[in-house]
N, CA, C and O of each residue as an XYZ file, in Angstrom:
692
protein
N       0.819     -1.188      0.000
C       0.000      0.000      0.000
C       0.869      1.260      0.000
O       0.552      2.226     -0.693
N       1.947      1.258      0.760
C       2.774      2.459      0.852
C       3.500      2.749     -0.468
O       3.702      3.913     -0.816
N       3.892      1.706     -1.199
C       4.514      1.937     -2.506
C       3.527      2.608     -3.459
O       3.876      3.535     -4.190
N       2.286      2.117     -3.433
C       1.255      2.742     -4.270
C       1.028      4.187     -3.836
O       0.917      5.083     -4.672
N       0.960      4.405     -2.538
C       0.721      5.762     -2.019
C       1.834      6.705     -2.450
O       1.581      7.881     -2.714
N       3.058      6.207     -2.524
C       4.179      7.065     -2.906
C       4.040      7.553     -4.338
O       4.016      8.760     -4.583
N       3.947      6.633     -5.282
C       3.905      7.079     -6.686
C       2.585      7.772     -7.010
O       2.566      8.748     -7.760
N       1.485      7.276     -6.452
C       0.199      7.906     -6.721
C       0.144      9.308     -6.105
O      -0.416     10.228     -6.701
N       0.718      9.465     -4.928
C       0.730     10.765     -4.267
C       1.601     11.775     -4.989
O       1.223     12.938     -5.123
N       2.767     11.341     -5.456
C       3.628     12.254     -6.220
C       2.911     12.724     -7.477
O       2.981     13.899     -7.839
N       2.224     11.802     -8.139
C       1.473     12.142     -9.345
C       0.307     13.086     -9.020
O       0.129     14.109     -9.681
N      -0.479     12.739     -8.005
C      -1.635     13.565     -7.629
C      -1.193     14.950     -7.170
O      -1.802     15.951     -7.548
N      -0.142     15.017     -6.360
C       0.349     16.299     -5.873
C       0.895     17.181     -6.977
O       0.674     18.392     -6.974
N       1.607     16.582     -7.925
C       2.136     17.359     -9.047
C       0.993     17.880     -9.922
O       1.022     19.026    -10.370
N      -0.003     17.042    -10.161
C      -1.163     17.484    -10.945
C      -1.915     18.593    -10.213
O      -2.353     19.563    -10.832
N      -2.062     18.452     -8.909
C      -2.703     19.493     -8.119
C      -1.947     20.808     -8.221
O      -2.555     21.877     -8.281
N      -0.627     20.729     -8.239
C       0.195     21.943     -8.360
C       0.012     22.604     -9.722
O      -0.015     23.831     -9.816
N      -0.111     21.807    -10.769
C      -0.322     22.362    -12.109
C      -1.647     23.125    -12.155
O      -1.707     24.243    -12.665
N      -2.703     22.517    -11.621
C      -4.010     23.178    -11.648
C      -4.004     24.407    -10.738
O      -4.577     25.438    -11.091
N      -3.360     24.309     -9.570
C      -3.253     25.464     -8.684
C      -2.518     26.604     -9.388
O      -2.928     27.760     -9.287
N      -1.450     26.289    -10.092
C      -0.681     27.307    -10.801
C      -1.527     27.962    -11.893
O      -1.469     29.175    -12.089
N      -2.303     27.158    -12.591
C      -3.187     27.732    -13.618
C      -4.218     28.657    -12.970
O      -4.508     29.729    -13.503
N      -4.773     28.253    -11.828
C      -5.757     29.115    -11.155
C      -5.096     30.403    -10.674
O      -5.715     31.467    -10.702
N      -3.839     30.311    -10.232
C      -3.106     31.507     -9.811
C      -2.903     32.461    -10.987
O      -3.076     33.672    -10.850
N      -2.540     31.911    -12.128
C      -2.284     32.755    -13.297
C      -3.565     33.450    -13.760
O      -3.527     34.617    -14.151
N      -4.683     32.752    -13.720
C      -5.963     33.383    -14.080
C      -6.286     34.489    -13.078
O      -6.645     35.601    -13.466
N      -6.158     34.185    -11.810
C      -6.430     35.190    -10.759
C      -5.503     36.394    -10.912
O      -5.949     37.531    -10.759
N      -4.226     36.171    -11.211
C      -3.271     37.275    -11.360
C      -3.620     38.167    -12.542
O      -3.426     39.381    -12.482
N      -4.129     37.578    -13.612
C      -4.547     38.402    -14.769
C      -5.725     39.283    -14.387
O      -5.825     40.424    -14.837
N      -6.611     38.758    -13.561
C      -7.803     39.515    -13.156
C      -7.443     40.594    -12.133
O      -7.897     41.733    -12.240
N      -6.626     40.229    -11.140
C      -6.344     41.151    -10.023
C      -5.101     41.998    -10.223
O      -4.948     43.034     -9.577
N      -4.204     41.568    -11.116
C      -2.948     42.289    -11.287
C      -1.916     41.960    -10.223
O      -0.879     42.618    -10.138
N      -2.191     40.951     -9.415
C      -1.246     40.546     -8.361
C       0.015     39.974     -8.994
O      -0.074     39.159     -9.912
N       1.200     40.391     -8.515
C       2.450     39.854     -9.091
C       2.730     38.443     -8.582
O       2.117     37.971     -7.625
N       3.678     37.783     -9.256
C       4.119     36.458     -8.807
C       4.694     36.555     -7.401
O       5.277     37.568     -7.016
N       4.517     35.487     -6.651
C       5.126     35.400     -5.323
C       6.440     34.631     -5.442
O       6.511     33.603     -6.116
N       7.456     35.132     -4.792
C       8.738     34.429     -4.771
C       9.043     33.910     -3.373
O      10.187     33.591     -3.051
N       8.007     33.830     -2.549
C       8.162     33.295     -1.196
C       8.655     31.847     -1.228
O       9.546     31.501     -0.453
N       8.104     30.980     -2.102
C       8.625     29.605     -2.110
C      10.135     29.548     -2.323
O      10.824     28.770     -1.664
N      10.652     30.364     -3.235
C      12.102     30.379     -3.493
C      12.867     30.843     -2.270
O      13.890     30.260     -1.910
N      12.373     31.887     -1.636
C      13.061     32.406     -0.447
C      13.090     31.369      0.670
O      14.091     31.235      1.375
N      11.989     30.636      0.830
C      11.943     29.585      1.853
C      12.968     28.498      1.539
O      13.730     28.090      2.416
N      12.991     28.027      0.293
C      13.938     26.974     -0.077
C      15.383     27.454      0.067
O      16.244     26.703      0.527
N      15.644     28.681     -0.317
C      17.002     29.218     -0.171
C      17.437     29.154      1.297
O      18.565     28.763      1.598
N      16.556     29.530      2.184
C      16.910     29.502      3.614
C      17.010     28.085      4.147
O      17.926     27.782      4.911
N      16.093     27.211      3.763
C      16.138     25.825      4.238
C      17.400     25.114      3.762
O      17.981     24.308      4.488
N      17.820     25.421      2.531
C      18.985     24.751      1.941
C      20.288     25.490      2.205
O      21.353     25.023      1.801
N      20.223     26.643      2.879
C      21.434     27.414      3.150
C      22.025     28.041      1.898
O      23.227     28.301      1.836
N      21.186     28.281      0.906
C      21.653     28.880     -0.350
C      21.871     30.383     -0.168
O      21.308     30.999      0.736
N      22.685     30.951     -1.029
C      22.906     32.399     -1.004
C      21.619     33.114     -1.399
O      20.907     32.691     -2.310
N      21.341     34.193     -0.700
C      20.166     35.001     -1.013
C      20.624     36.293     -1.672
O      21.567     36.942     -1.221
N      19.932     36.650     -2.751
C      20.251     37.892     -3.449
C      18.970     38.698     -3.593
O      18.194     38.456     -4.516
N      18.731     39.662     -2.687
C      17.512     40.475     -2.772
C      17.387     41.149     -4.130
O      18.376     41.599     -4.710
N      16.168     41.211     -4.622
C      15.918     41.824     -5.913
C      15.979     40.838     -7.063
O      15.416     41.095     -8.127
N      16.644     39.730     -6.869
C      16.745     38.698     -7.901
C      15.481     37.837     -7.844
O      14.998     37.524     -6.755
N      14.959     37.463     -8.967
C      13.781     36.610     -9.025
C      14.231     35.184     -9.367
O      14.362     34.845    -10.543
N      14.464     34.362     -8.367
C      15.013     33.012     -8.583
C      13.945     32.022     -9.066
O      13.511     31.149     -8.315
N      13.530     32.170    -10.327
C      12.437     31.365    -10.852
C      12.669     29.852    -10.769
O      11.758     29.146    -10.337
N      13.835     29.309    -11.157
C      14.017     27.858    -11.036
C      13.892     27.366     -9.584
O      13.342     26.293     -9.334
N      14.399     28.151     -8.644
C      14.290     27.774     -7.228
C      12.826     27.852     -6.800
O      12.350     27.008     -6.041
N      12.126     28.856     -7.284
C      10.709     29.023     -6.965
C       9.901     27.814     -7.438
O       9.099     27.261     -6.685
N      10.121     27.409     -8.697
C       9.382     26.263     -9.245
C       9.750     24.971     -8.524
O       8.892     24.116     -8.301
N      11.018     24.827     -8.161
C      11.446     23.626     -7.437
C      10.679     23.491     -6.126
O      10.166     22.419     -5.806
N      10.604     24.574     -5.379
C       9.891     24.530     -4.104
C       8.388     24.385     -4.313
O       7.731     23.596     -3.633
N       7.856     25.144     -5.250
C       6.414     25.139     -5.522
C       5.926     23.735     -5.883
O       4.984     23.223     -5.278
N       6.574     23.120     -6.873
C       6.137     21.803     -7.334
C       6.646     20.677     -6.437
O       5.952     19.678     -6.245
N       7.845     20.828     -5.891
C       8.380     19.788     -5.006
C       7.559     19.629     -3.744
O       7.237     18.513     -3.338
N       7.225     20.739     -3.131
C       6.416     20.702     -1.915
C       5.032     20.122     -2.213
O       4.514     19.321     -1.435
N       4.443     20.519     -3.318
C       3.119     20.023     -3.681
C       3.145     18.525     -3.952
O       2.245     17.803     -3.523
N       4.162     18.054     -4.657
C       4.263     16.622     -4.951
C       4.467     15.818     -3.672
O       3.826     14.786     -3.473
N       5.360     16.290     -2.806
C       5.613     15.555     -1.562
C       4.390     15.522     -0.658
O       4.099     14.488     -0.057
N       3.673     16.625     -0.548
C       2.461     16.621      0.268
C       1.375     15.752     -0.354
O       0.515     15.228      0.355
N       1.411     15.597     -1.674
C       0.467     14.701     -2.337
C       0.571     13.276     -1.827
O      -0.414     12.537     -1.831
N       1.762     12.889     -1.388
C       1.942     11.543     -0.839
C       1.080     11.370      0.420
O       0.475     10.316      0.618
N       1.024     12.388      1.253
C       0.178     12.310      2.446
C      -1.284     12.148      2.053
O      -1.999     11.345      2.652
N      -1.739     12.903      1.049
C      -3.143     12.786      0.635
C      -3.407     11.410      0.052
O      -4.497     10.862      0.218
N      -2.419     10.848     -0.630
C      -2.562      9.501     -1.165
C      -2.634      8.469     -0.038
O      -3.407      7.515     -0.129
N      -1.853      8.644      1.005
C      -1.937      7.747      2.160
C      -3.345      7.819      2.767
O      -3.922      6.799      3.144
N      -3.881      9.032      2.853
C      -5.246      9.190      3.348
C      -6.220      8.376      2.488
O      -7.065      7.652      3.014
N      -6.094      8.503      1.174
C      -6.995      7.797      0.258
C      -6.823      6.291      0.359
O      -7.806      5.551      0.349
N      -5.578      5.831      0.457
C      -5.328      4.387      0.589
C      -5.947      3.830      1.872
O      -6.412      2.691      1.903
N      -5.948      4.644      2.928
C      -6.522      4.205      4.212
C      -8.043      4.209      4.184
O      -8.682      3.619      5.055
N      -8.630      4.875      3.185
C     -10.081      4.949      3.088
C     -10.639      6.318      3.405
O     -11.856      6.501      3.436
N      -9.757      7.292      3.644
C     -10.194      8.665      3.903
C     -10.271      9.380      2.567
O      -9.301      9.987      2.112
N     -11.435      9.298      1.950
C     -11.632      9.811      0.599
C     -12.790     10.796      0.561
O     -13.587     10.879      1.495
N     -12.868     11.534     -0.528
C     -13.984     12.434     -0.751
C     -13.702     13.864     -0.343
O     -12.607     14.189      0.118
N     -14.714     14.727     -0.520
C     -14.532     16.157     -0.283
C     -14.174     16.515      1.163
O     -13.414     17.457      1.391
N     -14.702     15.788      2.129
C     -14.364     16.106      3.522
C     -12.883     15.837      3.769
O     -12.215     16.617      4.448
N     -12.375     14.752      3.229
C     -10.945     14.460      3.381
C     -10.093     15.487      2.644
O      -9.020     15.856      3.119
N     -10.558     15.948      1.497
C      -9.820     16.983      0.772
C      -9.829     18.304      1.536
O      -8.842     19.039      1.519
N     -10.936     18.605      2.201
C     -10.994     19.825      3.024
C     -10.011     19.725      4.192
O      -9.332     20.698      4.519
N      -9.938     18.566      4.811
C      -8.952     18.364      5.888
C      -7.537     18.541      5.348
O      -6.679     19.132      6.003
N      -7.310     18.024      4.153
C      -5.992     18.130      3.540
C      -5.643     19.572      3.190
O      -4.471     19.947      3.240
N      -6.629     20.383      2.839
C      -6.380     21.803      2.552
C      -5.782     22.491      3.776
O      -4.887     23.328      3.653
N      -6.282     22.132      4.950
C      -5.746     22.698      6.195
C      -4.291     22.265      6.386
O      -3.454     23.060      6.812
N      -3.999     21.010      6.071
C      -2.621     20.511      6.173
C      -1.712     21.281      5.215
O      -0.601     21.663      5.582
N      -2.184     21.509      3.992
C      -1.384     22.225      2.984
C      -1.077     23.648      3.439
O       0.060     24.109      3.337
N      -2.086     24.331      3.935
C      -1.894     25.697      4.428
C      -0.971     25.715      5.640
O      -0.114     26.591      5.757
N      -1.140     24.769      6.526
C      -0.310     24.695      7.733
C       1.145     24.430      7.374
O       2.046     25.036      7.954
N       1.382     23.533      6.425
C       2.744     23.242      5.992
C       3.430     24.505      5.473
O       4.569     24.800      5.833
N       2.721     25.244      4.625
C       3.281     26.502      4.117
C       3.650     27.438      5.260
O       4.746     27.997      5.293
N       2.735     27.598      6.179
C       2.947     28.556      7.261
C       4.085     28.155      8.185
O       4.844     29.008      8.646
N       4.206     26.887      8.453
C       5.329     26.428      9.290
C       6.646     26.779      8.604
O       7.533     27.370      9.220
N       6.772     26.414      7.332
C       8.032     26.655      6.621
C       8.320     28.144      6.449
O       9.456     28.583      6.628
N       7.299     28.917      6.104
C       7.510     30.348      5.892
C       7.851     31.071      7.196
O       8.682     31.979      7.205
N       7.224     30.677      8.276
C       7.461     31.364      9.545
C       8.730     30.890     10.236
O       9.414     31.693     10.871
N       9.062     29.612     10.130
C      10.273     29.112     10.799
C      11.530     29.663     10.134
O      12.568     29.809     10.779
N      11.431     29.970      8.831
C      12.584     30.533      8.118
C      12.624     32.056      8.197
O      13.610     32.670      7.790
N      11.569     32.667      8.713
C      11.524     34.125      8.791
C      11.168     34.790      7.475
O      11.266     36.011      7.350
N      10.757     34.003      6.493
C      10.394     34.548      5.190
C       8.974     35.119      5.224
O       8.680     36.114      4.561
N       8.113     34.487      5.992
C       6.717     34.904      6.053
C       6.321     35.347      7.443
O       7.103     35.277      8.391
N       5.092     35.801      7.537
C       4.508     36.255      8.791
C       3.222     35.465      9.025
O       2.645     34.942      8.072
N       2.765     35.369     10.262
C       1.520     34.636     10.532
C       0.358     35.214      9.721
O       0.244     36.431      9.573
N      -0.498     34.342      9.199
C      -1.616     34.805      8.378
C      -2.532     35.817      9.077
O      -3.185     36.620      8.411
N      -2.583     35.784     10.390
C      -3.428     36.744     11.106
C      -2.943     38.184     10.918
O      -3.675     39.130     11.209
N      -1.710     38.348     10.432
C      -1.170     39.695     10.200
C      -1.317     40.134      8.745
O      -0.995     41.275      8.417
N      -1.794     39.259      7.874
C      -1.903     39.554      6.446
C      -3.129     40.417      6.154
O      -4.105     40.393      6.904
N      -3.073     41.174      5.066
C      -4.299     41.823      4.587
C      -5.310     40.733      4.194
O      -4.932     39.695      3.651
N      -6.561     40.974      4.467
C      -7.602     39.968      4.223
C      -7.595     39.470      2.774
O      -7.768     38.274      2.538
N      -7.400     40.364      1.806
C      -7.403     39.973      0.392
C      -6.317     38.936      0.101
O      -6.564     37.965     -0.614
N      -5.125     39.135      0.648
C      -4.028     38.176      0.444
C      -4.352     36.829      1.069
O      -4.055     35.783      0.493
N      -4.954     36.857      2.231
C      -5.318     35.631      2.923
C      -6.354     34.845      2.120
O      -6.232     33.629      1.969
N      -7.365     35.531      1.609
C      -8.408     34.874      0.808
C      -7.808     34.237     -0.438
O      -8.155     33.109     -0.788
N      -6.919     34.947     -1.102
C      -6.278     34.423     -2.316
C      -5.457     33.174     -1.991
O      -5.532     32.182     -2.716
N      -4.689     33.212     -0.928
C      -3.866     32.062     -0.556
C      -4.730     30.852     -0.210
O      -4.457     29.741     -0.663
N      -5.756     31.066      0.580
C      -6.656     29.963      0.952
C      -7.347     29.398     -0.286
O      -7.488     28.182     -0.418
N      -7.775     30.267     -1.184
C      -8.434     29.816     -2.408
C      -7.526     28.893     -3.223
O      -7.940     27.801     -3.613
N      -6.304     29.326     -3.476
C      -5.417     28.534     -4.327
C      -4.996     27.230     -3.651
O      -4.908     26.200     -4.319
N      -4.737     27.251     -2.363
C      -4.355     26.017     -1.675
C      -5.537     25.049     -1.602
O      -5.345     23.833     -1.576
N      -6.755     25.586     -1.570
C      -7.943     24.735     -1.585
C      -8.114     24.084     -2.955
O      -8.474     22.910     -3.045
N      -7.860     24.840     -4.014
C      -7.887     24.261     -5.364
C      -6.899     23.107     -5.428
O      -7.237     22.017     -5.890
N      -5.681     23.347     -4.964
C      -4.656     22.290     -4.945
C      -5.157     21.068     -4.177
O      -5.061     19.943     -4.667
N      -5.690     21.285     -2.977
C      -6.100     20.174     -2.111
C      -7.213     19.338     -2.740
O      -7.196     18.111     -2.646
N      -8.171     19.991     -3.373
C      -9.290     19.246     -3.948
C      -8.900     18.527     -5.239
O      -9.373     17.418     -5.487
N      -8.056     19.129     -6.057
C      -7.581     18.440     -7.265
C      -6.700     17.264     -6.874
O      -6.867     16.160     -7.392
N      -5.765     17.498     -5.960
C      -4.895     16.413     -5.483
C      -5.741     15.301     -4.882
O      -5.495     14.124     -5.143
N      -6.729     15.662     -4.086
C      -7.606     14.673     -3.461
C      -8.406     13.874     -4.463
O      -8.531     12.657     -4.325
N      -8.948     14.531     -5.469
C      -9.750     13.818     -6.476
C      -8.899     12.786     -7.212
O      -9.348     11.671     -7.477
N      -7.680     13.166     -7.536
C      -6.794     12.241     -8.250
C      -6.341     11.116     -7.329
O      -6.363      9.949     -7.720
N      -5.932     11.455     -6.112
C      -5.504     10.416     -5.160
C      -6.649      9.447     -4.866
O      -6.438      8.236     -4.791
N      -7.849      9.977     -4.700
C      -9.010      9.120     -4.425
C      -9.294      8.187     -5.602
O      -9.556      7.000     -5.404
N      -9.244      8.717     -6.821
C      -9.515      7.896     -8.005
C      -8.474      6.793     -8.158
O      -8.812      5.654     -8.480
N      -7.218      7.131     -7.927
C      -6.159      6.116     -8.034
C      -6.302      5.052     -6.942
O      -6.142      3.862     -7.211
N      -6.598      5.473     -5.728
C      -6.761      4.521     -4.623
C      -7.982      3.637     -4.829
O      -7.960      2.462     -4.463
N      -9.037      4.176     -5.403
C     -10.274      3.415     -5.618
C     -10.055      2.233     -6.564
O     -10.793      1.249     -6.514
N      -9.040      2.333     -7.425
C      -8.745      1.208     -8.322
C      -8.354     -0.037     -7.543
O      -8.452     -1.150     -8.061
N      -7.909      0.142     -6.290
C      -7.501     -0.992     -5.450
C      -8.614     -1.410     -4.487
O      -8.392     -2.239     -3.604
N      -9.794     -0.846     -4.656
C     -10.923     -1.192     -3.789
C     -10.955     -0.323     -2.547
O     -10.185      0.629     -2.418
N     -11.857     -0.660     -1.632
C     -11.983      0.148     -0.416
C     -10.755      0.023      0.480
O     -10.104     -1.020      0.533
N     -10.460      1.107      1.177
C      -9.357      1.088      2.127
C      -9.778      0.424      3.429
O     -10.960      0.141      3.618
N      -8.830      0.169      4.333
C      -9.152     -0.498      5.601
C     -10.240      0.228      6.396
O     -11.113     -0.413      6.981
N     -10.189      1.538      6.417
C     -11.212      2.282      7.158
C     -12.587      2.088      6.551
O     -13.575      1.975      7.276
N     -12.662      2.048      5.229
C     -13.944      1.830      4.562
C     -14.449      0.407      4.800
O     -15.647      0.195      4.983
N     -13.538     -0.565      4.796
C     -13.954     -1.951      5.069
C     -14.471     -2.086      6.501
O     -15.441     -2.798      6.759
N     -13.813     -1.399      7.417
C     -14.260     -1.434      8.812
C     -15.639     -0.803      8.940
O     -16.507     -1.331      9.635
N     -15.837      0.325      8.268
C     -17.134      1.008      8.334
C     -18.246      0.150      7.741
O     -19.393      0.231      8.179
N     -17.908     -0.678      6.738
C     -18.914     -1.525      6.100
C     -19.396     -2.650      7.010
O     -20.440     -3.250      6.755
N     -18.639     -2.939      8.073
C     -19.054     -3.998      8.997
C     -20.370     -3.633      9.678
O     -21.221     -4.495      9.894
N     -20.531     -2.379     10.008
C     -21.759     -1.887     10.632
C     -21.754     -0.374     10.514
O     -20.742      0.274     10.784
N     -22.883      0.185     10.113
C     -22.924      1.637      9.956
C     -22.854      2.317     11.319
O     -23.268      1.763     12.338
N     -22.322      3.521     11.305
C     -22.176      4.271     12.555
C     -20.900      3.893     13.272
O     -20.091      3.109     12.777
N     -20.742      4.462     14.433
C     -19.528      4.199     15.211
C     -19.945      3.467     16.485
O     -20.305      4.085     17.486
N     -19.888      2.145     16.425
C     -20.324      1.317     17.542
C     -19.138      0.787     18.329
O     -18.166      0.314     17.739
N     -19.204      0.860     19.647
C     -18.081      0.370     20.448
C     -17.903     -1.143     20.387
O     -16.833     -1.653     20.719
N     -18.944     -1.866     19.965
C     -18.821     -3.330     19.952
C     -18.347     -3.882     18.604
O     -18.335     -5.097     18.403
N     -17.963     -3.006     17.690
C     -17.397     -3.456     16.417
C     -15.885     -3.352     16.545
O     -15.328     -2.255     16.581
N     -15.241     -4.483     16.613
C     -13.790     -4.506     16.788
C     -13.063     -4.223     15.495
O     -13.683     -3.965     14.463
N     -11.757     -4.271     15.553
C     -10.964     -4.017     14.345
C     -11.129     -5.132     13.323
O     -11.581     -6.231     13.645
N     -10.755     -4.828     12.092
C     -10.765     -5.835     11.043
C      -9.791     -6.955     11.398
O      -8.768     -6.705     12.035
N     -10.096     -8.173     10.996
C      -9.115     -9.249     11.222
C      -7.832     -8.972     10.454
O      -7.855     -8.395      9.367
N      -6.728     -9.386     11.027
C      -5.433     -9.213     10.337
C      -5.343    -10.159      9.168
O      -5.817    -11.294      9.217
N      -4.707     -9.653      8.086
C      -4.466    -10.516      6.921
C      -3.235    -11.348      7.203
O      -2.317    -10.898      7.889
N      -3.213    -12.544      6.685
C      -2.034    -13.392      6.864
C      -1.240    -13.472      5.609
O      -0.210    -14.144      5.572
């Protein structure tokens, strides 16, 4: 299961990043918002790379943007393999995606807590990360569904609801 989750998650996360990037580009054309180079700045600090203010490190930006999205896709794929599928699971994953960004941006000193952001910037960030989470989730769920229900779904099928007298699934031999 974990091998499947790895390749399926990398694929789902990368696809989610492509769609998120397209949504960002459409939004930027409408709002006039410039590209963000925060991902590059975060990676530069995490990797101990030289920082050059004023320089737009596009290759570093894309590496962080797509690399982070692909790696987080693995987590969403693990969720799908376990049976945590559908829009509610994708909404939970959106929170994980936003939290991951904030941890990295704040621990490196590149970003500030979202509570200090202008509301418009916060809405835009949440919107795009939600697009990523739902696209990544839809792909991860579809790929996982090819292998049938996950353990959590099989357990739930034993009896509807959450009953204390329904024990765990029997172990496979």
